[in-house]
Short mmCIF file of C-alpha atoms (C1' of nucleotides) in Angstrom, two decimals:
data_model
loop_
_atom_site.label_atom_id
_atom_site.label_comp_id
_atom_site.label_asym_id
_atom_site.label_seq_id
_atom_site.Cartn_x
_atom_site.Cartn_y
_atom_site.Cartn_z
CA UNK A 1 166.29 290.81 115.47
CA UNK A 2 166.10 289.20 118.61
CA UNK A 3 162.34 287.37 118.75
CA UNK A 4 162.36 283.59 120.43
CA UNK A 5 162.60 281.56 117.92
CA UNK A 6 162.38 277.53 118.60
CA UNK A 7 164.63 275.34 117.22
CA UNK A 8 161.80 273.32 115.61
CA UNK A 9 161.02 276.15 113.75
CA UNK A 10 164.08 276.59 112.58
CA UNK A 11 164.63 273.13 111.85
CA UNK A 12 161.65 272.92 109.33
CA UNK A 13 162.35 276.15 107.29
CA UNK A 14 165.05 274.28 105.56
CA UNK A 15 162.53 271.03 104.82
CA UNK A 16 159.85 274.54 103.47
CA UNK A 17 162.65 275.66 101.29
CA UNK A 18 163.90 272.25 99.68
CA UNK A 19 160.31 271.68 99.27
CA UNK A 20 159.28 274.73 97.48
CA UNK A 21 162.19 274.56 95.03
CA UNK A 22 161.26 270.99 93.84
CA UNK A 23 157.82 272.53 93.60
CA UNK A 24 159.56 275.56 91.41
CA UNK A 25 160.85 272.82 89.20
CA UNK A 26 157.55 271.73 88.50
CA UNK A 27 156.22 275.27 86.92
CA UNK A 28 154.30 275.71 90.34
CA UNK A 29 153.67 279.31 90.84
CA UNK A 30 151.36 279.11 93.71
CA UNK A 31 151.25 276.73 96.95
CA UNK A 32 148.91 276.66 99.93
CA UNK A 33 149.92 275.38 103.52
CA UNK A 34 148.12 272.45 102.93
CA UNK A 35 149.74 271.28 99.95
CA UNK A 36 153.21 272.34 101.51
CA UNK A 37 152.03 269.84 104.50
CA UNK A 38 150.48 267.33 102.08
CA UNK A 39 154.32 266.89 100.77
CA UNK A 40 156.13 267.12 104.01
CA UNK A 41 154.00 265.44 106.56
CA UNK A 42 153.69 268.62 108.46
CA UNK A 43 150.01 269.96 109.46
CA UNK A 44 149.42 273.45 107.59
CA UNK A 45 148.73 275.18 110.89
CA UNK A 46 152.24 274.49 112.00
CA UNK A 47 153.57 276.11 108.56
CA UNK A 48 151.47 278.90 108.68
CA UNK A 49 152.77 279.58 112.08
CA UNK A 50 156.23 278.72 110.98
CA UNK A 51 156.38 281.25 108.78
CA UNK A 52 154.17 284.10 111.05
CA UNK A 53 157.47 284.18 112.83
CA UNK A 54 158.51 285.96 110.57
CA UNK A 55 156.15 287.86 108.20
CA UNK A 56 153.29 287.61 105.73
CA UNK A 57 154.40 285.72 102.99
CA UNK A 58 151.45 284.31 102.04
CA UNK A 59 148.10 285.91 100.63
CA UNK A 60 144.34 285.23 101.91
CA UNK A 61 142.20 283.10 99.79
CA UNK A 62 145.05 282.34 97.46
CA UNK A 63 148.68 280.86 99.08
CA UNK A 64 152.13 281.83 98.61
CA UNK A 65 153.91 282.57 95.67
CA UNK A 66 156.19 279.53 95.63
CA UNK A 67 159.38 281.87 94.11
CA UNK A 68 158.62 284.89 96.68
CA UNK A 69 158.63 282.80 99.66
CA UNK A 70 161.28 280.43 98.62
CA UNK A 71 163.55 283.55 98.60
CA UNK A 72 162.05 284.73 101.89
CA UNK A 73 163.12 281.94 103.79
CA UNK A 74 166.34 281.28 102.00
CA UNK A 75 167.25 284.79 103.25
CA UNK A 76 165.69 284.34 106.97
CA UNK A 77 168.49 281.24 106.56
CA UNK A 78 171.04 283.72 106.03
CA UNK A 79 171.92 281.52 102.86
CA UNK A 80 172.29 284.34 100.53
CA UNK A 81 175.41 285.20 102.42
CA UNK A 82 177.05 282.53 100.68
CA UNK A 83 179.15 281.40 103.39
CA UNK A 84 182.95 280.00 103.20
CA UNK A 85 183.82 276.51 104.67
CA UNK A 86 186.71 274.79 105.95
CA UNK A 87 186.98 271.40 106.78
CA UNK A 88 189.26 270.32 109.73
CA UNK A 89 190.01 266.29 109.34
CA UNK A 90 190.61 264.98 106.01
CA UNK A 91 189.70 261.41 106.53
CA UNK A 92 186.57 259.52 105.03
CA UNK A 93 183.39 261.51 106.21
CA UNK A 94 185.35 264.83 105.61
CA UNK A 95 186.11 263.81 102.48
CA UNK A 96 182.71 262.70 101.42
CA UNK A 97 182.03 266.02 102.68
CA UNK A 98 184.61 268.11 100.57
CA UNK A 99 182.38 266.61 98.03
CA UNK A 100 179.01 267.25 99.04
CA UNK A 101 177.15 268.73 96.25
CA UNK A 102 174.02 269.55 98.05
CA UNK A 103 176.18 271.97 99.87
CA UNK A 104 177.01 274.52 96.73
CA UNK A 105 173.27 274.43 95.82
CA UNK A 106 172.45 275.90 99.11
CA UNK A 107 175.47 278.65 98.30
CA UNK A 108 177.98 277.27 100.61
CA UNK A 109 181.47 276.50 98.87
CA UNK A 110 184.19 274.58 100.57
CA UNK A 111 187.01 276.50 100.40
CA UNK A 112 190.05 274.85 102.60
CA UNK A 113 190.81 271.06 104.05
CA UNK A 114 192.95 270.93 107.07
CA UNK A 115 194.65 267.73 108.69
CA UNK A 116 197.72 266.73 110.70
CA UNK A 117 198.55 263.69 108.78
CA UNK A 118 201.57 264.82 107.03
CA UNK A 119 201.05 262.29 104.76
CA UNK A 120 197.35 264.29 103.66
CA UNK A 121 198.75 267.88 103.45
CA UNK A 122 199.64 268.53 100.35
CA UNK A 123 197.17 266.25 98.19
CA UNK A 124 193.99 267.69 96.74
CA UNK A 125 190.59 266.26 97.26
CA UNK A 126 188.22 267.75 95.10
CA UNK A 127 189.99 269.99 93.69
CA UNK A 128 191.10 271.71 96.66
CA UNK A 129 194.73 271.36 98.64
CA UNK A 130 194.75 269.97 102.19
CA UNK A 131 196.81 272.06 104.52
CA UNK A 132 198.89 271.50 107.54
CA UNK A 133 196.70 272.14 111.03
CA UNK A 134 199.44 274.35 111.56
CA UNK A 135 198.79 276.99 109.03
CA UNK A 136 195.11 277.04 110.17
CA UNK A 137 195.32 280.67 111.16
CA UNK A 138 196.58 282.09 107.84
CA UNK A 139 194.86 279.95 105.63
CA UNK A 140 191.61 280.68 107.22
CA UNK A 141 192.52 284.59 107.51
CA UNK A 142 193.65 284.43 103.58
CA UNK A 143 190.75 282.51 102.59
CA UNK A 144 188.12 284.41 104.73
CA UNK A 145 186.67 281.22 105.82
CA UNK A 146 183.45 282.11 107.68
CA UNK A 147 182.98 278.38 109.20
CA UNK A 148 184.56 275.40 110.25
CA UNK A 149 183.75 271.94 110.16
CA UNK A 150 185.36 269.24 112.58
CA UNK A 151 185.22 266.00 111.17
CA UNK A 152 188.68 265.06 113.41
CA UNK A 153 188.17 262.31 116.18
CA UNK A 154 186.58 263.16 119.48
CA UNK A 155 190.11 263.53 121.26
CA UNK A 156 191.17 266.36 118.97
CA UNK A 157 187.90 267.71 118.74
CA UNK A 158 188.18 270.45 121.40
CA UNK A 159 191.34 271.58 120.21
CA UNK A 160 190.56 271.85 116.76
CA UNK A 161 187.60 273.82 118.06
CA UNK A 162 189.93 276.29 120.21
CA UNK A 163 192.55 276.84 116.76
CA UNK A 164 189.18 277.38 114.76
CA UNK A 165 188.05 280.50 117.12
CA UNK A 166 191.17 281.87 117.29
CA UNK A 167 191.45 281.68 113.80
CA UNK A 168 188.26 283.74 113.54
CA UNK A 169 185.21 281.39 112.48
CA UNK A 170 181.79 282.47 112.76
CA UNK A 171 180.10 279.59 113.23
CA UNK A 172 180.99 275.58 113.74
CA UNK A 173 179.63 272.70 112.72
CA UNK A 174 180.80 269.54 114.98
CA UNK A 175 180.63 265.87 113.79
CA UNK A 176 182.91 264.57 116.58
CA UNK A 177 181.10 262.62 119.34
CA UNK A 178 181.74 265.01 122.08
CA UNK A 179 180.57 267.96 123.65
CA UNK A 180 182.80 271.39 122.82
CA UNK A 181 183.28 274.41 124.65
CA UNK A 182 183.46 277.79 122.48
CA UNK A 183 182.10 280.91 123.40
CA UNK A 184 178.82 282.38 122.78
CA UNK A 185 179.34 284.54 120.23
CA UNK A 186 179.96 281.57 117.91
CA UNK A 187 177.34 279.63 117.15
CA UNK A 188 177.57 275.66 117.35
CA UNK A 189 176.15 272.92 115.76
CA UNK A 190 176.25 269.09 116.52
CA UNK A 191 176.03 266.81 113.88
CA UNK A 192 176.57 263.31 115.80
CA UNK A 193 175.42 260.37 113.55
CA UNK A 194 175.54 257.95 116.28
CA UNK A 195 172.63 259.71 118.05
CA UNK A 196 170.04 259.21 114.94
CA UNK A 197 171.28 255.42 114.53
CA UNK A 198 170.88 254.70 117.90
CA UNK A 199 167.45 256.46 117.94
CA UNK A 200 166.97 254.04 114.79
CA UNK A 201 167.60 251.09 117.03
CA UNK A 202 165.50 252.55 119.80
CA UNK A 203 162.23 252.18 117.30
CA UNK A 204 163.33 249.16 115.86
CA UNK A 205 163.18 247.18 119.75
CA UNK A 206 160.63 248.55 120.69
CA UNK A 207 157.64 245.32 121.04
CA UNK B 1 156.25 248.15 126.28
CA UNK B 2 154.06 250.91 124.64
CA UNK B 3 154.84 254.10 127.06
CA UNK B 4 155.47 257.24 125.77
CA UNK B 5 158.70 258.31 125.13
CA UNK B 6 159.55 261.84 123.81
CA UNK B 7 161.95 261.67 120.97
CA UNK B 8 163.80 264.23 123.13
CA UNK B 9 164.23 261.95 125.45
CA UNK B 10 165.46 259.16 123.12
CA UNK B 11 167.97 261.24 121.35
CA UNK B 12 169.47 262.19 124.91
CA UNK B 13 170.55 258.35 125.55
CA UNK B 14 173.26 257.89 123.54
CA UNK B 15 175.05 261.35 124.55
CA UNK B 16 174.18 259.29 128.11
CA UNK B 17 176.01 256.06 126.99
CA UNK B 18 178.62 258.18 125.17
CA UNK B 19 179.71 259.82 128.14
CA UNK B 20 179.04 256.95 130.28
CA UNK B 21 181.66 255.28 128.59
CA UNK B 22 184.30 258.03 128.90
CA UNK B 23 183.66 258.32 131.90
CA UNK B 24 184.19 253.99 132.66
CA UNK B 25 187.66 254.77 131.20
CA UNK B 26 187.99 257.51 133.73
CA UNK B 27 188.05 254.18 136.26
CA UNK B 28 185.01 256.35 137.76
CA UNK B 29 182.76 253.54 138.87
CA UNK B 30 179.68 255.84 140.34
CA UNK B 31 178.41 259.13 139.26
CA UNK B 32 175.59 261.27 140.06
CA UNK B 33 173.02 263.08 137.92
CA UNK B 34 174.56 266.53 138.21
CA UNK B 35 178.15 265.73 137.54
CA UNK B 36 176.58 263.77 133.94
CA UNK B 37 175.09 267.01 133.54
CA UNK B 38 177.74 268.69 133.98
CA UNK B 39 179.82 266.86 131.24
CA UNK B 40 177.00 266.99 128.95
CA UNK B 41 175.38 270.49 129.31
CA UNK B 42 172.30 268.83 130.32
CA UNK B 43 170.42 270.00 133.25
CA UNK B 44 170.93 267.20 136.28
CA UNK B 45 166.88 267.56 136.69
CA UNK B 46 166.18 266.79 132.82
CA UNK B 47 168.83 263.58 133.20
CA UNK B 48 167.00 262.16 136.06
CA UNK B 49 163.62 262.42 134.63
CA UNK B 50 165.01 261.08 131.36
CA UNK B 51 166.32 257.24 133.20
CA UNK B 52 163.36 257.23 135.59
CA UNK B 53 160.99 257.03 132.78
CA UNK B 54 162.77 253.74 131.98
CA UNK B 55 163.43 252.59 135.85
CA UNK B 56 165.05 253.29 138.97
CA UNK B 57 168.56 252.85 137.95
CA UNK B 58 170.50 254.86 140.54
CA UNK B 59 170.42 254.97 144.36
CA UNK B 60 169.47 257.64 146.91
CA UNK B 61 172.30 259.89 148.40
CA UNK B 62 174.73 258.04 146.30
CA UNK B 63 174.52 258.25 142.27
CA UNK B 64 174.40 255.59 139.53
CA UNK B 65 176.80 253.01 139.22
CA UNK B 66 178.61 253.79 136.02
CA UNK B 67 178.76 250.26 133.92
CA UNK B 68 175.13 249.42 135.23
CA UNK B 69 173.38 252.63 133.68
CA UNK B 70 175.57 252.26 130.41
CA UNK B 71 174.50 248.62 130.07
CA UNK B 72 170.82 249.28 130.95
CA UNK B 73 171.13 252.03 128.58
CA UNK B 74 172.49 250.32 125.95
CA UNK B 75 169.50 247.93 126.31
CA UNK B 76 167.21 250.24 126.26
CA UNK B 77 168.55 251.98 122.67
CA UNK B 78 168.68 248.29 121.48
CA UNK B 79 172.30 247.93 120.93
CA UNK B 80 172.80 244.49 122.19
CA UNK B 81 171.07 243.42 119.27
CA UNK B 82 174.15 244.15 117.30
CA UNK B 83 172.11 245.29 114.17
CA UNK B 84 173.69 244.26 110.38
CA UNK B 85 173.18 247.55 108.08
CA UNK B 86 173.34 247.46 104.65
CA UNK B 87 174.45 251.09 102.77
CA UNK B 88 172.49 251.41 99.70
CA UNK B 89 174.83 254.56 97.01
CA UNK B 90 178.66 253.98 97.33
CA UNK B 91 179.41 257.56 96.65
CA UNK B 92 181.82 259.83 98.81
CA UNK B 93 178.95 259.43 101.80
CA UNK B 94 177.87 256.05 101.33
CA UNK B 95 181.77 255.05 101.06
CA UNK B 96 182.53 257.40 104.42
CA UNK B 97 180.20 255.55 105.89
CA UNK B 98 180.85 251.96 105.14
CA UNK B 99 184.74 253.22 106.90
CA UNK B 100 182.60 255.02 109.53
CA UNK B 101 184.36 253.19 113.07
CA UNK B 102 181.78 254.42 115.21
CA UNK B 103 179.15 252.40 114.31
CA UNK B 104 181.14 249.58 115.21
CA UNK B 105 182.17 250.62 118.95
CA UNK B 106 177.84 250.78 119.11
CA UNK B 107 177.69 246.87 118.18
CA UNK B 108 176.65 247.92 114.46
CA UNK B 109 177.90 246.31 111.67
CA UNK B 110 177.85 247.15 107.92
CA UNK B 111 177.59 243.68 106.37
CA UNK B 112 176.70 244.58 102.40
CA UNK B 113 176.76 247.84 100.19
CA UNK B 114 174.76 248.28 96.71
CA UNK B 115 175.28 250.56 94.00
CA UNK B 116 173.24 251.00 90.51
CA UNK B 117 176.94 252.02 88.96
CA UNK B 118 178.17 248.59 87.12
CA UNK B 119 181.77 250.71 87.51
CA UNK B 120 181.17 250.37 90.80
CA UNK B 121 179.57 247.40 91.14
CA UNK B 122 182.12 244.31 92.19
CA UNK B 123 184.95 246.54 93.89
CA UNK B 124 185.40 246.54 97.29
CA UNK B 125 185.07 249.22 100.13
CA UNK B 126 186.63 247.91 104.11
CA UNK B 127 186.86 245.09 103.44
CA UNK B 128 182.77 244.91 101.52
CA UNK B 129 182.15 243.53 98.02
CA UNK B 130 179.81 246.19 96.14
CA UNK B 131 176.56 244.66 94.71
CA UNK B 132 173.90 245.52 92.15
CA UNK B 133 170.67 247.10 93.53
CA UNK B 134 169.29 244.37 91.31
CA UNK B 135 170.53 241.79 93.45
CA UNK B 136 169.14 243.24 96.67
CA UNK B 137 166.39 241.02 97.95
CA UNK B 138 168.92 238.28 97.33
CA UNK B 139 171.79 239.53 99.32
CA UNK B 140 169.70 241.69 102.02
CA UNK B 141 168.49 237.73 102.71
CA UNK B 142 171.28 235.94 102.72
CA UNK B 143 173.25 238.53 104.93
CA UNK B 144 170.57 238.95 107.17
CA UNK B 145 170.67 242.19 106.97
CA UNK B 146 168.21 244.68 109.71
CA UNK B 147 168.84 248.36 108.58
CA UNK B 148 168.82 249.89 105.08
CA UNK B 149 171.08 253.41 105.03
CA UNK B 150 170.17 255.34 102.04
CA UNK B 151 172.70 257.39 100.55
CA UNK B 152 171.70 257.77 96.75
CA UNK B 153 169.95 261.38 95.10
CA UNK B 154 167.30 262.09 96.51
CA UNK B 155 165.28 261.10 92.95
CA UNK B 156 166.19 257.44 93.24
CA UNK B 157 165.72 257.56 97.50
CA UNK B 158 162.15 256.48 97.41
CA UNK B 159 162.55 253.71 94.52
CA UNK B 160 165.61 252.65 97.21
CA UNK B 161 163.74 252.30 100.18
CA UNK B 162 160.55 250.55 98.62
CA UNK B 163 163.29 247.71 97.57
CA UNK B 164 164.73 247.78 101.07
CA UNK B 165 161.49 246.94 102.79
CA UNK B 166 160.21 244.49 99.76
CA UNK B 167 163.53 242.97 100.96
CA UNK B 168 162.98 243.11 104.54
CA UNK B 169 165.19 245.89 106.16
CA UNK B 170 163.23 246.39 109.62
CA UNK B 171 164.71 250.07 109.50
CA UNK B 172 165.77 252.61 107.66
CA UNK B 173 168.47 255.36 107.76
CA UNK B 174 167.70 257.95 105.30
CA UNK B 175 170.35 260.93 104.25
CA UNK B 176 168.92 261.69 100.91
CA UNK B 177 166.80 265.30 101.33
CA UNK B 178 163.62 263.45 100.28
CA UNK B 179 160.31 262.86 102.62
CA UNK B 180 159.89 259.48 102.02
CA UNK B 181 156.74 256.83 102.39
CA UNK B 182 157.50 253.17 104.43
CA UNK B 183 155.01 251.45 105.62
CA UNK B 184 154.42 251.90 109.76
CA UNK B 185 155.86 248.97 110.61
CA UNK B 186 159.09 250.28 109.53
CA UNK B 187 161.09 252.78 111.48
CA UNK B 188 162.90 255.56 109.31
CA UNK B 189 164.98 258.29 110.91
CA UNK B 190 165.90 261.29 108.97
CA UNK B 191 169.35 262.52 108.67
CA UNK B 192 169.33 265.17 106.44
CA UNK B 193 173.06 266.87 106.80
CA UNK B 194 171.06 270.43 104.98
CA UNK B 195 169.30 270.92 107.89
CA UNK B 196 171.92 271.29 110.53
CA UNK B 197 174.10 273.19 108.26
CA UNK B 198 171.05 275.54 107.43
CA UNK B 199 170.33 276.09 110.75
CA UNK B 200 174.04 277.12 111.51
CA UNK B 201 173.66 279.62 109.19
CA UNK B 202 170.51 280.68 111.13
CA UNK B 203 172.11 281.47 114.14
CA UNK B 204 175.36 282.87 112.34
CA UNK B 205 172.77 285.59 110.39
CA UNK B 206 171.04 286.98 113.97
CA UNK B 207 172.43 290.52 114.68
"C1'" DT C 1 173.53 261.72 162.58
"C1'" DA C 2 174.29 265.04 158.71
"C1'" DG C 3 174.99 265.46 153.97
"C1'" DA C 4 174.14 263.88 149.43
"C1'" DT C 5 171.36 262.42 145.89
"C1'" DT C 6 167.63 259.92 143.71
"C1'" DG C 7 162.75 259.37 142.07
"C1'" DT C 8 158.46 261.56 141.74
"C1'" DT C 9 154.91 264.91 142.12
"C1'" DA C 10 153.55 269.64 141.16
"C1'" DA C 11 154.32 274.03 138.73
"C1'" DT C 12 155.82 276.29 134.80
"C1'" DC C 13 156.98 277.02 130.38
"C1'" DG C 14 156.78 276.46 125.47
"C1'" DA C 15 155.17 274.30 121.32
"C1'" DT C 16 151.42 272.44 118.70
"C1'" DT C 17 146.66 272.32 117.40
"C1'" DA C 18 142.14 274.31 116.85
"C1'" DA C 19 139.19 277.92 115.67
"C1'" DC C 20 137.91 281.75 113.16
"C1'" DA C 21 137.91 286.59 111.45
"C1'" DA C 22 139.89 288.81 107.53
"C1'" DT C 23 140.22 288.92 102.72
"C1'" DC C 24 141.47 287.48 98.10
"C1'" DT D 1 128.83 286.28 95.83
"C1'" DA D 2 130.76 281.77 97.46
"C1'" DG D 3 134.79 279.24 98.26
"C1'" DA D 4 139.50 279.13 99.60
"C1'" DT D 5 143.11 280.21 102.44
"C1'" DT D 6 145.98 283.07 105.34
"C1'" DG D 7 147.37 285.17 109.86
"C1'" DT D 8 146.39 285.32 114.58
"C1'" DT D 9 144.24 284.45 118.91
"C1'" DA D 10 142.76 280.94 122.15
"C1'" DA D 11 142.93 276.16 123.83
"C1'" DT D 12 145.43 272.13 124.46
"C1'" DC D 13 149.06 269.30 124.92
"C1'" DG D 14 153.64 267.94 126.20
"C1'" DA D 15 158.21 268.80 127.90
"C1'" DT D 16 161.14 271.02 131.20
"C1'" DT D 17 162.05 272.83 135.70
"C1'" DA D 18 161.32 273.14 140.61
"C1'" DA D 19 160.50 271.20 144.91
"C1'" DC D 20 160.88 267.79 148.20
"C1'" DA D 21 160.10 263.26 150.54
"C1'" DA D 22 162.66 259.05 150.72
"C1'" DT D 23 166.86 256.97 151.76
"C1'" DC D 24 171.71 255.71 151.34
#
DNA sequence: TAGATTGTTAATCGATTAACAATC
DNA sequence: TAGATTGTTAATCGATTAACAATC
């Protein structure tokens, strides 16, 4: 499917979906645009064109069924495809990370830890064994790791990126300060914190 | 000063000042608009309209001086004002992030933590005694403390940040997946890590 | 001077908002 | 039927890109 999607849009279906599964919680069957917006601070027209992207979910006069669309956009996500994750950088955020439980409710598993630090490899965090950087190509090959996660600092970043393609990842998620090179085919993510606390600051000085 | 700045805009600063920096360590003392866009992925057209909404920082035919735009940068984001955070949920995140070294190279400084847990209450993480949520208003005081970083479950988020600004955080950093409600007069940025990992597997699930 | 590069205005593109016909 | 609400088209708004005069 090759329609032009914006970023925006894609950027709110996971807000629509977090949303609709509290409101599944609360024995909710049915939800119109405008409640949807009421909890999100979005206007209804933009969800109703949200979602137009991508099909009639919803039915005249009446809403959405809160169950039907929540599996609609879970699977425009791609998230029923369960996907594999490795983490490359064993240190405090990829840590915290390795023990993200919002990340299994959303049917991502981490499945392997990689770091240099000889002193790492070999001790389990969460349950799962860090590796040596070196073995990165087998382990991820073994383990059919579908994507990577650098959480290594901004000097190894690009490297790490380079072993992770090689190795065969479909997809990367970047929280290193820096701006990576990998080709096309595999999509890439940025996930740099100092961006949103600077923003932060931005507000905060201004008059 | 009440112009109108895209957020767009605002989130491109600090990969500005980020590679500003690198490139100060380079012993590069003037660069022009294309070759920052050329580190950066950024078009050189998009960079100069970016600074010139903010001033004429550069000169004709030659470039920007490199340590001039950072500083006036780093004004503009606010970052001489060497903002105090306080991380409210020393889990795995909240703990990552009180280690975080980043924030500190940005003049940020994580001054107090607070956890419900009364296990977790009184240890120490870096360095930072771990106090009850109870004694918030107290501490938040007494350390002077500007930005609130919310890293409990979501159900307790908005509880959180109500405290915060009763205590009189002038920001707030939010990473529970939770809308919440401040009060105007309060900036809150968003960092919900679901949504960038969501959207990966967007762009991982076309064709 | 000739070449390089900014700052700014104009043109284009894309995203959001408004309006409303369709229909439950 | 009357009221509610979607899906879609049209209008508006805002951000990016292009062009170029100013000038170092």
């Amino acid at each position: 499917m090759k329609k032009n999607i914006s970023q925006a849009t894609i950027d709110r279906l996971p807000l629509y979906f977090r949303t609709l599964r509290l409101v599944e919680d609360e024995d909710i069957s049915i939800i119109s645009s405008d409640e949807l917006g009421r909890r999100l601070d979005i206007t209804p027209e933009q969800i109703r064109k949200d979602l137009a992207t991508f099909g009639q979910f919803g039915r005249k006069g009446i809403g959405y069924y809160v169950h039907d669309l929540k599996d609609n956009i879970s699977n425009i996500l791609g998230l029923q495809n369960r996907w594999r994750l490795a983490i490359v950088g064993v240190g405090h955020l990829g840590g915290a990370l390795a023990n993200y439980v919002n990340f299994a409710s959303l049917g991502f598993s981490v499945v392997a830890l990689f770091d240099r630090n000889s002193r790492v490899v070999g001790t389990a965090v969460n349950g799962i064994r860090v590796n040596s950087i070196s073995h990165m190509k087998r382990v991820i090959t073994a383990q059919a790791v579908d994507i990577g996660i650098i959480t290594v600092p901004a000097e190894e970043a690009q490297s790490v990126a380079d072993s992770l393609v090689a190795a065969g990842v479909k997809g990367i998620w970047n929280f290193a300060p820096i701006k990576l090179t990998v080709p096309p085919t595999v999509p890439l993510v940025n996930e740099d914190l100092s961006v949103g606390l600077s923003a932060l600051s931005y507000h905060m000085s201004q008059e």
